[in-house]
Coordinates of C-alpha atoms in Angstrom, one line a residue:
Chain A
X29 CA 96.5 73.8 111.2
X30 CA 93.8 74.8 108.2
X31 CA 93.4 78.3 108.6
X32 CA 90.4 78.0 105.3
X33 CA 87.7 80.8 106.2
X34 CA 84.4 80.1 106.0
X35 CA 82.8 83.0 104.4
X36 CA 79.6 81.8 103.7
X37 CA 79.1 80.8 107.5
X38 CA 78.7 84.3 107.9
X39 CA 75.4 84.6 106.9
X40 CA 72.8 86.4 109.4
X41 CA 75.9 87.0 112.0
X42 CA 75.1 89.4 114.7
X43 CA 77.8 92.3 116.1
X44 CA 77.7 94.2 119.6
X45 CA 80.0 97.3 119.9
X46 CA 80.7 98.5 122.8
X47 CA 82.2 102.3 122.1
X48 CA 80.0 105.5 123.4
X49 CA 78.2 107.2 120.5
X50 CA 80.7 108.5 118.0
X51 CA 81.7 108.5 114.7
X52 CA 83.2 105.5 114.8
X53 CA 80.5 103.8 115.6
X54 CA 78.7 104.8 112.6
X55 CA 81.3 104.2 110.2
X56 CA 81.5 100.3 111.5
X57 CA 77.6 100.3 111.5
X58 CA 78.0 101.1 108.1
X59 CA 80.3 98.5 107.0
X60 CA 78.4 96.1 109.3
X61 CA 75.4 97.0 107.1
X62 CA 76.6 96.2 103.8
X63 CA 78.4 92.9 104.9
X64 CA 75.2 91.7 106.0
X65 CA 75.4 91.6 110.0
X66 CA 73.1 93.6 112.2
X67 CA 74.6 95.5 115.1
X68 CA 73.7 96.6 118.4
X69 CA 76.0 99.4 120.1
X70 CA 75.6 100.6 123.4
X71 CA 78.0 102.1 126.3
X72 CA 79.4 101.4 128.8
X73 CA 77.3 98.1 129.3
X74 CA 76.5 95.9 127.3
X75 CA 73.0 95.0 126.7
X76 CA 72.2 92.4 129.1
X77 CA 70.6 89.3 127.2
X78 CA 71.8 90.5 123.8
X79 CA 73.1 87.3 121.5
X80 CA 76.2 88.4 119.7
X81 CA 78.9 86.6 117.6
X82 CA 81.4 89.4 117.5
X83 CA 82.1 91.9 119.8
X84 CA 83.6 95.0 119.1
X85 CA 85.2 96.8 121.7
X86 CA 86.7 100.4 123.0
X87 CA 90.5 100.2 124.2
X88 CA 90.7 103.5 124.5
X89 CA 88.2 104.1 127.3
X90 CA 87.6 100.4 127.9
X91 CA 87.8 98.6 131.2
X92 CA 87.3 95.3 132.9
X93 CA 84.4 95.2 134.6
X94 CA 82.6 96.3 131.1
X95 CA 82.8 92.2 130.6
X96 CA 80.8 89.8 132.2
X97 CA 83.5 86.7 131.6
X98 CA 87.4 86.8 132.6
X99 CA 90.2 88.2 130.5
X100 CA 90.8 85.4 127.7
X101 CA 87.6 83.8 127.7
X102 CA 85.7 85.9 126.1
X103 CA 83.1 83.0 124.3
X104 CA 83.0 85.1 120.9
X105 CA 85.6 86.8 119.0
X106 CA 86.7 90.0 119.7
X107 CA 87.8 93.1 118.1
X108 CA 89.9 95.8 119.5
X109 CA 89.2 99.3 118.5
X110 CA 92.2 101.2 119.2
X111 CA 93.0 104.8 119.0
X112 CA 95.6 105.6 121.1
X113 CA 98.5 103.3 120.4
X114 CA 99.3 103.6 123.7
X115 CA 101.7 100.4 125.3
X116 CA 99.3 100.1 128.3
X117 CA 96.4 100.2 126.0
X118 CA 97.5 97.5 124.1
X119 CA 98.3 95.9 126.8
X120 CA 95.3 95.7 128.2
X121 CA 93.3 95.0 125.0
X122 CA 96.2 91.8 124.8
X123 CA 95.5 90.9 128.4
X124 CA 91.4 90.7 127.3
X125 CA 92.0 88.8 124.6
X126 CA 91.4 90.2 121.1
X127 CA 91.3 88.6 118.3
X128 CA 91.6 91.1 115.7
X129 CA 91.9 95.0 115.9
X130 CA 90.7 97.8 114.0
X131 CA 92.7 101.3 114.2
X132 CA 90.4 104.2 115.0
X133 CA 90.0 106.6 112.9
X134 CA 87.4 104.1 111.2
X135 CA 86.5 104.9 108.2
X136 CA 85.4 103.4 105.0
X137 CA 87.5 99.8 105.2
X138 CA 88.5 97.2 108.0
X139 CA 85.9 95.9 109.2
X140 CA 85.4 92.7 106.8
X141 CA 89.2 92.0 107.5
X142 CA 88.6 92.2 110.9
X143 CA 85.8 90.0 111.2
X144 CA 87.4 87.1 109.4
X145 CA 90.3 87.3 110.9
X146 CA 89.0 87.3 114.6
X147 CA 86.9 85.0 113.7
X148 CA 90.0 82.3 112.4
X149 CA 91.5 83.5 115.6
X150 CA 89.3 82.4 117.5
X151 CA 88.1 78.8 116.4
X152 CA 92.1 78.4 116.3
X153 CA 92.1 79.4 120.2
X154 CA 89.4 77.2 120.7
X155 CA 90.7 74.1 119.0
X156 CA 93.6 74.9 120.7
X157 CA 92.4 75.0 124.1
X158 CA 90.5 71.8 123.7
X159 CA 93.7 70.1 122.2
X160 CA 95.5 71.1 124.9
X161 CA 92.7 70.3 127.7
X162 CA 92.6 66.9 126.5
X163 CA 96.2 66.8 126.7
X164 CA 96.3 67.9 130.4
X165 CA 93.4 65.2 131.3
X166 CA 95.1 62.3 129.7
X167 CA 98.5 63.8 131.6
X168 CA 96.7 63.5 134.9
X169 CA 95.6 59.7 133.6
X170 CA 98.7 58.4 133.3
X171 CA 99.3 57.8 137.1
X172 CA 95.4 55.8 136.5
X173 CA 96.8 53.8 133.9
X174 CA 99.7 52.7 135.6
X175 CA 97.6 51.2 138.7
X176 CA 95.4 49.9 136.5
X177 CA 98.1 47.5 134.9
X178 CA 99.7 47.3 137.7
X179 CA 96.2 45.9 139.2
X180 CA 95.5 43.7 136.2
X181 CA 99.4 42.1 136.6
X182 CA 98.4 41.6 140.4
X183 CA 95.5 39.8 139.0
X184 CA 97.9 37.1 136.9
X185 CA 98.0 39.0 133.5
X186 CA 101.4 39.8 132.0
X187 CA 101.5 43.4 131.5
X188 CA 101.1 43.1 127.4
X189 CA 97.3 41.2 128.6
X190 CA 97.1 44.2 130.9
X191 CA 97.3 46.6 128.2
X192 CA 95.5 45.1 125.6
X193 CA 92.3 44.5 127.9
X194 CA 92.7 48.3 129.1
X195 CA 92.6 49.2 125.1
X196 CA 89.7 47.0 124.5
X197 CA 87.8 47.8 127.2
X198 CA 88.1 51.8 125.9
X199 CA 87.3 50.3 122.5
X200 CA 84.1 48.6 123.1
X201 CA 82.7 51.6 125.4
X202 CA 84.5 54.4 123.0
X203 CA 86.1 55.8 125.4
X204 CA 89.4 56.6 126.1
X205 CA 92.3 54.7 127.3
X206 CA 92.1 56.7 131.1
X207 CA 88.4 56.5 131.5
X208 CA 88.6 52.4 130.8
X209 CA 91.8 52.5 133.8
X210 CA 89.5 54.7 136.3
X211 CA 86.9 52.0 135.8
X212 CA 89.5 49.1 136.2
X213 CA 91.2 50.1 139.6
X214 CA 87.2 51.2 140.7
X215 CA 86.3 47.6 140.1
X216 CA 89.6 45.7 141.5
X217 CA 90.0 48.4 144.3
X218 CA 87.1 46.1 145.8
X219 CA 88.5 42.7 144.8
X220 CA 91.3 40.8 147.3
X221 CA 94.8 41.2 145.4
X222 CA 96.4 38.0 144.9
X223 CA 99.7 38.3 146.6
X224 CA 102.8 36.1 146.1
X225 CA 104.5 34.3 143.1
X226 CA 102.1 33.5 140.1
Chain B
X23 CA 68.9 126.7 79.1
X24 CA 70.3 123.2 80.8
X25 CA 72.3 122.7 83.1
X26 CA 75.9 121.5 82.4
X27 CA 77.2 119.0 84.2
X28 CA 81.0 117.0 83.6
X29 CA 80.9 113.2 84.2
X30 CA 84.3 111.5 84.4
X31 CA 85.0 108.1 82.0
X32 CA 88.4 106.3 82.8
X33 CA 88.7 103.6 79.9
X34 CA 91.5 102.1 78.2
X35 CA 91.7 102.0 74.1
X36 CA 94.1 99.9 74.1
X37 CA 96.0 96.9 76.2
X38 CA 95.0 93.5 77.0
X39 CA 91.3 93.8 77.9
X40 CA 90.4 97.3 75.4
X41 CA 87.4 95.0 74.0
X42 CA 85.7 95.0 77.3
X43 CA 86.5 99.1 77.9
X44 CA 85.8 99.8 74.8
X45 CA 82.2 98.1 74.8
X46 CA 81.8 99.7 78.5
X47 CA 82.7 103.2 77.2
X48 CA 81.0 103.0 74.2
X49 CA 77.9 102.2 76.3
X50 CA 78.6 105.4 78.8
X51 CA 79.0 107.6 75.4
X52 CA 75.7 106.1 74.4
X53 CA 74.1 107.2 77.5
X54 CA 75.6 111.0 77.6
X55 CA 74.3 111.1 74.2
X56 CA 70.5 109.7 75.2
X57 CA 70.6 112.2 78.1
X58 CA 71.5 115.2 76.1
X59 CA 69.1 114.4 73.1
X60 CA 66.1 114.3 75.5
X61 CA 63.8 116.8 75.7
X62 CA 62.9 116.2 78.9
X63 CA 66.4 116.7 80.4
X64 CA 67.5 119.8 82.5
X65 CA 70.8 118.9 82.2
X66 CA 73.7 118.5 79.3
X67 CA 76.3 115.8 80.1
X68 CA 79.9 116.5 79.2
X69 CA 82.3 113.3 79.5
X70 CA 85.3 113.9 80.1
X71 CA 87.6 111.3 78.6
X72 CA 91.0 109.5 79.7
X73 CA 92.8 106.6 78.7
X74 CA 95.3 104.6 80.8
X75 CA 95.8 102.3 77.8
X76 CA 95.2 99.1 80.0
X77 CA 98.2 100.3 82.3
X78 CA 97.3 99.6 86.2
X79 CA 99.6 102.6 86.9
X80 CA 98.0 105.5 85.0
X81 CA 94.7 104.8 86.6
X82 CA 94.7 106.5 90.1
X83 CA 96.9 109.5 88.1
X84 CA 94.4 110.0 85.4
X85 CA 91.4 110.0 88.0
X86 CA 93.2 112.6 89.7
X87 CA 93.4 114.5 86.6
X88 CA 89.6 114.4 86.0
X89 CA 88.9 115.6 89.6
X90 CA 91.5 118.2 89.9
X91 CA 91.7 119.7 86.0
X92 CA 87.2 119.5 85.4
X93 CA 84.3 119.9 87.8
X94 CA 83.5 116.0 87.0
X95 CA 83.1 114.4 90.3
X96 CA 81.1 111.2 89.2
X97 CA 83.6 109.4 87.2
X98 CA 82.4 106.2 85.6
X99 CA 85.3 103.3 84.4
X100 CA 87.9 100.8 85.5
X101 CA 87.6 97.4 83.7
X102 CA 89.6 95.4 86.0
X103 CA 89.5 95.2 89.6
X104 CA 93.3 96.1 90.3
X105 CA 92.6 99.1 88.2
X106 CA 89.2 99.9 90.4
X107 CA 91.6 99.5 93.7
X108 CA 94.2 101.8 92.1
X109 CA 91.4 104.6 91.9
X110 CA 89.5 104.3 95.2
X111 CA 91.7 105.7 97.2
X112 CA 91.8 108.9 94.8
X113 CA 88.3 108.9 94.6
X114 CA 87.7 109.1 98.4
X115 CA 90.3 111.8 99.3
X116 CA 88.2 114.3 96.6
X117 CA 84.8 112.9 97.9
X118 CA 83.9 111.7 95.1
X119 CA 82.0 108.9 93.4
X120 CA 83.4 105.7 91.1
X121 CA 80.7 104.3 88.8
X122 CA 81.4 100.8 88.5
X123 CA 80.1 98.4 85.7
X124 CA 81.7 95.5 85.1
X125 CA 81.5 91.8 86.4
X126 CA 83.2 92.0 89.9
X127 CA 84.8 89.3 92.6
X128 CA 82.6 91.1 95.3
X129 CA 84.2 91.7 99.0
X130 CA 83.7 95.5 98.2
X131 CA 81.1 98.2 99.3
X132 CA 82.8 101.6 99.4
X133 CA 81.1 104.2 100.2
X134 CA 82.5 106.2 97.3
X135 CA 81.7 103.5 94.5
X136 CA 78.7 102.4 92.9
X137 CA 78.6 99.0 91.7
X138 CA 76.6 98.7 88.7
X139 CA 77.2 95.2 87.4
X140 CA 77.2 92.0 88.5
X141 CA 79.2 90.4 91.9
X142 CA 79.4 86.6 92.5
X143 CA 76.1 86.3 94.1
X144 CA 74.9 86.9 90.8
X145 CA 77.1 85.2 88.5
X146 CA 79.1 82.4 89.8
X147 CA 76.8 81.2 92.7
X148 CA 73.9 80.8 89.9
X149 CA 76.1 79.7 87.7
X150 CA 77.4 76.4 89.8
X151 CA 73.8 75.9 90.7
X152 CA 73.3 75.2 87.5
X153 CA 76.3 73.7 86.5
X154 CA 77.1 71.3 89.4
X155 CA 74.1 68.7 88.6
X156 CA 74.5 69.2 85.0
X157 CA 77.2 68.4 84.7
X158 CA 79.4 66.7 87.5
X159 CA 81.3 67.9 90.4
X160 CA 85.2 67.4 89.4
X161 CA 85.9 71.3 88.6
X162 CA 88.8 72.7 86.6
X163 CA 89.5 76.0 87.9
X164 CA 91.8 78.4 86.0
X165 CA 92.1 82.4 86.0
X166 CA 94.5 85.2 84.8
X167 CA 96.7 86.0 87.9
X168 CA 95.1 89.3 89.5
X169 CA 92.0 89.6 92.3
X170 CA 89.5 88.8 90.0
X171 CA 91.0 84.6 89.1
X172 CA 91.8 84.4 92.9
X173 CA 88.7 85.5 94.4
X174 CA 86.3 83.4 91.9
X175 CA 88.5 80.7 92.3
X176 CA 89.0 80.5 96.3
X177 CA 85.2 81.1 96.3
X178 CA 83.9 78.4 93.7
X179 CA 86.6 76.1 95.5
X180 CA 83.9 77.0 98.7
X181 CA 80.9 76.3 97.1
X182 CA 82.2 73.3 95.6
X183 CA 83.5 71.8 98.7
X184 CA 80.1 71.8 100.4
X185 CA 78.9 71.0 97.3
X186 CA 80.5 67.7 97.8
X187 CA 82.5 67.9 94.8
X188 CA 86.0 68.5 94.4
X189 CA 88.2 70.6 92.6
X190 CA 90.8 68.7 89.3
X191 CA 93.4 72.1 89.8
X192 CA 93.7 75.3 90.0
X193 CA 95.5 77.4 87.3
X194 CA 96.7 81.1 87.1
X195 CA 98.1 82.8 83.9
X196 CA 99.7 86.2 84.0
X197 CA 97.7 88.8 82.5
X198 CA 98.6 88.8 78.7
X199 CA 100.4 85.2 78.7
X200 CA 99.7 83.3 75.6
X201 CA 101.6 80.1 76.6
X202 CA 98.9 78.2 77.4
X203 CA 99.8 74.5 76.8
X204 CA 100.5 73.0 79.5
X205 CA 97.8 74.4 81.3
X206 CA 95.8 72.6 78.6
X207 CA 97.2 69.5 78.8
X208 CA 96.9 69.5 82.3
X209 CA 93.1 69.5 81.5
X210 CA 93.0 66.8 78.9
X211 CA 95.1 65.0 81.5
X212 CA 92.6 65.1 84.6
X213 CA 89.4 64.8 82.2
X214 CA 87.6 67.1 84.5
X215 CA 83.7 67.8 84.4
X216 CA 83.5 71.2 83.7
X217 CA 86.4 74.3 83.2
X218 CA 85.7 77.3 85.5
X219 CA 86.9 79.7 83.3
X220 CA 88.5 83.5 85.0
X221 CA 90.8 84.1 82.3
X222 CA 91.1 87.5 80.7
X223 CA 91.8 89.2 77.2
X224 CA 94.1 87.5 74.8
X225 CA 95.0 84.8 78.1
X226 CA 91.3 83.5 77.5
X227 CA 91.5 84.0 73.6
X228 CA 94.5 81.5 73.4
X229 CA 93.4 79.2 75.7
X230 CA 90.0 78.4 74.5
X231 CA 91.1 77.9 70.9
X232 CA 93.8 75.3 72.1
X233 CA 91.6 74.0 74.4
X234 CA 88.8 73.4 72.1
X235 CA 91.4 71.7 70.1
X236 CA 91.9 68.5 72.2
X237 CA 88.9 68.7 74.0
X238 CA 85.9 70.1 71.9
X239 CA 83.3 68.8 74.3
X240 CA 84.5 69.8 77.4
X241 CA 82.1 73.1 79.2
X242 CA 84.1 75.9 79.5
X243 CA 82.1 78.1 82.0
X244 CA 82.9 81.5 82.6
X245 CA 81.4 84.7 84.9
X246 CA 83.4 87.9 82.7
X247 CA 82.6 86.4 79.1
X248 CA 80.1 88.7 77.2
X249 CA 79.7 89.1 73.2
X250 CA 82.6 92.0 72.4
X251 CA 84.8 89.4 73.1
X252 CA 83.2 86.5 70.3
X253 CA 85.0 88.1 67.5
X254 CA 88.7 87.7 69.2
X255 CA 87.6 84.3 69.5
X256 CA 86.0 83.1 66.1
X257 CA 85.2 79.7 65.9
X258 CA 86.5 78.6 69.1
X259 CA 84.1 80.3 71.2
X260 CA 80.8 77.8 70.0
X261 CA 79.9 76.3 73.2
X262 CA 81.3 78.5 75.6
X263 CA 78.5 78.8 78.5
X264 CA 78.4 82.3 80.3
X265 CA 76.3 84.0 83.7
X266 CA 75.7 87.8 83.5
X267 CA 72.9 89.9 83.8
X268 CA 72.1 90.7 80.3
X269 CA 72.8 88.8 76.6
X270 CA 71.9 90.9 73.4
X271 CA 68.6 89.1 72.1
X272 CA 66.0 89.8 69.7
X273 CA 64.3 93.6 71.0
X274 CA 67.2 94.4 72.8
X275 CA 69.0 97.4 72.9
X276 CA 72.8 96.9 73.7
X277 CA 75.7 94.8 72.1
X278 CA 76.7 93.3 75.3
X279 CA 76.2 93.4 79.3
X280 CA 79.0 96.1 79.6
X281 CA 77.3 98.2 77.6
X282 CA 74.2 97.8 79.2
X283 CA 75.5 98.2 82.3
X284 CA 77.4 101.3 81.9
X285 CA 74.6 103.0 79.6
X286 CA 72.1 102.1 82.8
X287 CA 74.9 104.1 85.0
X288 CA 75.2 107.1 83.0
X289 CA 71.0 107.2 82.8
X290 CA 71.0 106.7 86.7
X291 CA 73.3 109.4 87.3
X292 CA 71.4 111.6 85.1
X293 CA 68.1 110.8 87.4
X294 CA 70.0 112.1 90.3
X295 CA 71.4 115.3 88.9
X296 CA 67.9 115.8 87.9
X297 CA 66.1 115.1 90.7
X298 CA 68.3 116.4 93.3
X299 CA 69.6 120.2 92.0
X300 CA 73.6 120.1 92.8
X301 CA 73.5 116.8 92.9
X302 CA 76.4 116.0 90.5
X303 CA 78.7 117.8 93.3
X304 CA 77.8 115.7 96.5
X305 CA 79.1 113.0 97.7
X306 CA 77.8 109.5 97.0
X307 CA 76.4 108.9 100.4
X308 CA 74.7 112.0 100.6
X309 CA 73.1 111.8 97.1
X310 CA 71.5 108.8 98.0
X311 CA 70.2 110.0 101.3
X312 CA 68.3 112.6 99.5
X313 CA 67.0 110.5 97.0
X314 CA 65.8 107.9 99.7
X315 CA 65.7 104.6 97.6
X316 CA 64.1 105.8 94.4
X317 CA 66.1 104.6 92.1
X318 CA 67.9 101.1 91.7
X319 CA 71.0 101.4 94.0
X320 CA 70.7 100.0 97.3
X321 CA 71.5 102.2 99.8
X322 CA 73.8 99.9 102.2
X323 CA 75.1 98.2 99.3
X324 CA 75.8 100.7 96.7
X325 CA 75.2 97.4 94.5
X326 CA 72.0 97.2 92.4
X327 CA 69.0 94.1 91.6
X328 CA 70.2 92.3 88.3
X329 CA 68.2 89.0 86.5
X330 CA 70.7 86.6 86.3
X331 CA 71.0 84.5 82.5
X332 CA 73.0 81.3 82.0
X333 CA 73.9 81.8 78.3
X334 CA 75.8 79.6 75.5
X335 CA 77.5 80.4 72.7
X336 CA 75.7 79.3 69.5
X337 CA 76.3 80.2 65.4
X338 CA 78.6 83.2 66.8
X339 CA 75.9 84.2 69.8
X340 CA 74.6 84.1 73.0
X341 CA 71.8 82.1 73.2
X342 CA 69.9 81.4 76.7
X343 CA 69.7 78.9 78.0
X344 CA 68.1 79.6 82.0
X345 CA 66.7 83.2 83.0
X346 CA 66.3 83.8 86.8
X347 CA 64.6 87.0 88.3
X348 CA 66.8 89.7 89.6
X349 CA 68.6 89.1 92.6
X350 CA 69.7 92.1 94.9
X351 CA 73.6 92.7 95.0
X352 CA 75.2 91.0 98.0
X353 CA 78.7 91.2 98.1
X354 CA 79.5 89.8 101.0
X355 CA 77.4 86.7 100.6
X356 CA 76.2 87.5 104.2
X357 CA 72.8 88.8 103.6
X358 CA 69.9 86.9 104.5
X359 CA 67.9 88.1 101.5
X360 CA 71.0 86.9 99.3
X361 CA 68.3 85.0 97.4
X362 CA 65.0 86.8 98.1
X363 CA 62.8 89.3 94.9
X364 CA 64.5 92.4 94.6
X365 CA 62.5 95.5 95.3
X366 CA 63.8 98.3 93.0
X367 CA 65.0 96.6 89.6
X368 CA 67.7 98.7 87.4
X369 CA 66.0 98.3 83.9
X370 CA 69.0 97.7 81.9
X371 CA 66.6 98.0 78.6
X372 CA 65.3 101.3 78.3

């Protein structure tokens, strides 16, 4: 898998943090500043209606109810800010799915690192998950595709004929090989099946 | 009776790249000597000198010795970038302030530094602009094997891509390697349509004279090539195209951007001091707080506004060739005003 960043696609880039007021969070609005990206921080919600496309957030006082989406889907990238390296800390911060981290004290580098990295990590877990979604759809075809031939044989085509009409028929509609089989059986589900020796 | 203030400068005299320090220190001395011969001035600058002798290693120990052995705690120098990350760290722990002025690969904004010369937004971004319809899209890249190759090179191989061009090979030399042959003939091999050119010191010397040898015709493009290094280069250095904020023309005042650049630093610094009593002893951040955007240093940046020239080499000079207006520093490339008018400019002619 390319892992090529896209640094100029960074341009005008938003970031929400969600830590109380600290430190911290002025050290990252400072590097946040001179990469370019505005910020927004606020505690311990996070502004409702605010576009984003990073989110920074606390693991050391962080907790789940702070995020309006389930662990793991989080539908931006998003950076742990961890202080105490405590196991059920990270744990947590694992279990709600960051992307990159950033070790507290903050202070003068990290945040560019960060960033890129969260963000690779996350177009990789996205291509990922629609790699493997497709996957799992054309799994649960298969049982489609075999009534389908099986259908079309009924119908006096040998299976090879079967297949190669199920592969045209995805061909001239572009779509794919499971969609043209549900269509098959949906037409000859309604059609008398010739029974008996061809 | 003036105040006296110690700045820091950590060049090398000697090693592979002591024409670019020397023209960079030279244009620092030039500056502490402007300041002090003014009669306006309330303070006297005192450098305080120290040479690492182009050795990466004595860098961060030397700066240490400037902060810990003189009141300096504005220390202008580093010419190469490994050198610059070598003293950072030292700089930071004694809250002090680096005073940078040399062409840089950008992907930097310390808090601690000051960035005086030009970073890719305002070399090599201008520079393929003007290069890619000029002269084709099949790029050559090669670089001396340290930050500075491998950042210009993994970010012209970007702006080449969506360029829609493509990229012959990339190169890298070790720093001081004078074996350049088969890097050449990899070149007259591929017949690209321009050479990005990231070499450094006697690296670039020896390749442009063999390369000029085979291929005379061929652009050689470079964002770190500035007049004190023509002489190394004789002959072989007609043609040579370069990007960088300032060439020595008719009515100017420096020898070469370097110069410029660091002479601009040492008369900013001097501003500051002035301007802001105590200033020489306060942090970077602080300093520029008080000063609240007076002077040419942005304040999120630490990077300044420079005019960007396109400049070839002609009877032994820089002649140019395309002069765009100053362009604030953005070394991220994530700025939305990456190409907007810059509001303070840093006069590099005085």
């Amino acid at each position: 898998m390319s892992r090529a960043l896209n640094i100029l696609g960074l341009a005008g880039a938003r970031a929400a943090i969600l830590h109380r007021p600290h430190p911290t969070v002025a050290a990252i609005e400072r590097q946040l500043a001179a990469i370019g990206l505005s910020a927004n921080a606020s505690w311990p919600e996070l502004v409702p209606g605010m576009a984003a496309d990073f989110l920074f957030f606390d693991v050391d006082m962080g907790f789940d109810a702070q995020f309006p989406w389930l662990p793991g889907q989080s539908p931006i990238p998003l950076i742990a800010l961890i202080g105490s390296e405590a196991p059920g800390r990270i744990e947590w911060s694992l279990a709600r799915g960051a992307h990159a981290q950033l070790l507290k004290p903050v202070g003068d580098h990290g945040v560019y690192s960060a960033l890129l990295i969260a963000q690779a990590t996350f177009a990789a877990q996205q291509s990922l998950s629609a790699e493997i979604g497709d996957l799992r759809d054309r799994l649960a075809g298969r049982e489609t595709v075999v009534r389908a031939v099986m259908a079309l044989v009924s119908q006096g085509l040998t299976d090879e004929e079967a297949f190669a009409r199920l592969r045209r028929l995805a061909t001239d509609r572009r779509e794919s090989f499971e969609a043209a089989a549900k269509r098959v059986l949906a037409r000859t589900d309604s059609l008398p099946v010739r029974k008996g020796p061809r | 009776m003036r105040r006296r203030v110690e700045i820091g400068i950590l060049h090398s005299s000697s090693g592979d790249y002591c024409a670019i320090a020397a023209a960079s220190r030279a244009g620092a001395l030039a500056g502490v000597s402007d300041v002090n011969a003014s009669a306006q001035s309330f303070i006297e600058m005192m450098p305080v000198l120290r040479d690492p002798r182009g050795q990466v290693d004595l860098y961060a120990p030397l700066c240490h010795d400037i902060l810990t052995t003189s009141r300096a705690r504005h220390v202008i120098g580093c010419a190469t970038s490994s050198s610059r990350k070598e003293v950072l760290p030292v700089i930071e722990r004694h809250g002090a302030t680096l005073w940078y002025a040399l062409p840089y690969e950008g992907f930097e904004a310390s808090d601690h530094a000051v960035y005086m010369h030009a970073c890719p937004n305002q070399h090599l971004l201008p520079l393929l602009d003007w290069a890619l319809p000029r002269f084709g899209t099949r790029v050559h890249l090669v670089g001396s094997n340290y930050i500075w190759g491998w950042e210009i090179n993994r970010l012209a191989r970007e702006v080449v891509a969506n360029a829609g061009g493509s990229i012959t090979a990339e190169r890298h030399l070790p720093m001081g390697e004078i074996a350049v042959a088969s890097m050449v003939e990899e070149i007259a091999d591929l017949r690209p349509d321009f050479v990005l050119n990231s070499l450094v010191g006697t690296t670039q010397y020896a390749f442009v004279a063999a390369l000029r040898a085979v291929r005379p015709d061929l652009p050689v493009l470079s964002c770190n090539l500035t007049e004190c290094e023509l002489p190394r280069m004789g002959g072989a250095a007609e043609g040579l195209i370069a990007a960088g904020p300032y060439f020595a023309e008719t009515g100017t005042g420096f020898a070469n951007s370097h110069a410029a650049a660091a002479h601009a630093s040492v008369i900013e610094m001097a501003r500051l001091f002035e301007r802001h009593e105590g200033g020489e002893d306060m942090p970077l951040a602080e300093l520029l707080a008080l000063d609240q955007g007076a002077g040419p240093i942005d304040f999120e940046t630490h990077h300044t506004a420079l005019p960007v020239l396109i400049a070839e080499v002609r009877d032994g000079a820089f002649q140019v060739l395309r002069r765009l207006p100053p362009v604030p520093g953005d070394p991220y490339l994530a700025r939305h005003d990456r190409r907007a008018p810059a509001r303070a400019q840093l006069r590099l002619v005085p």
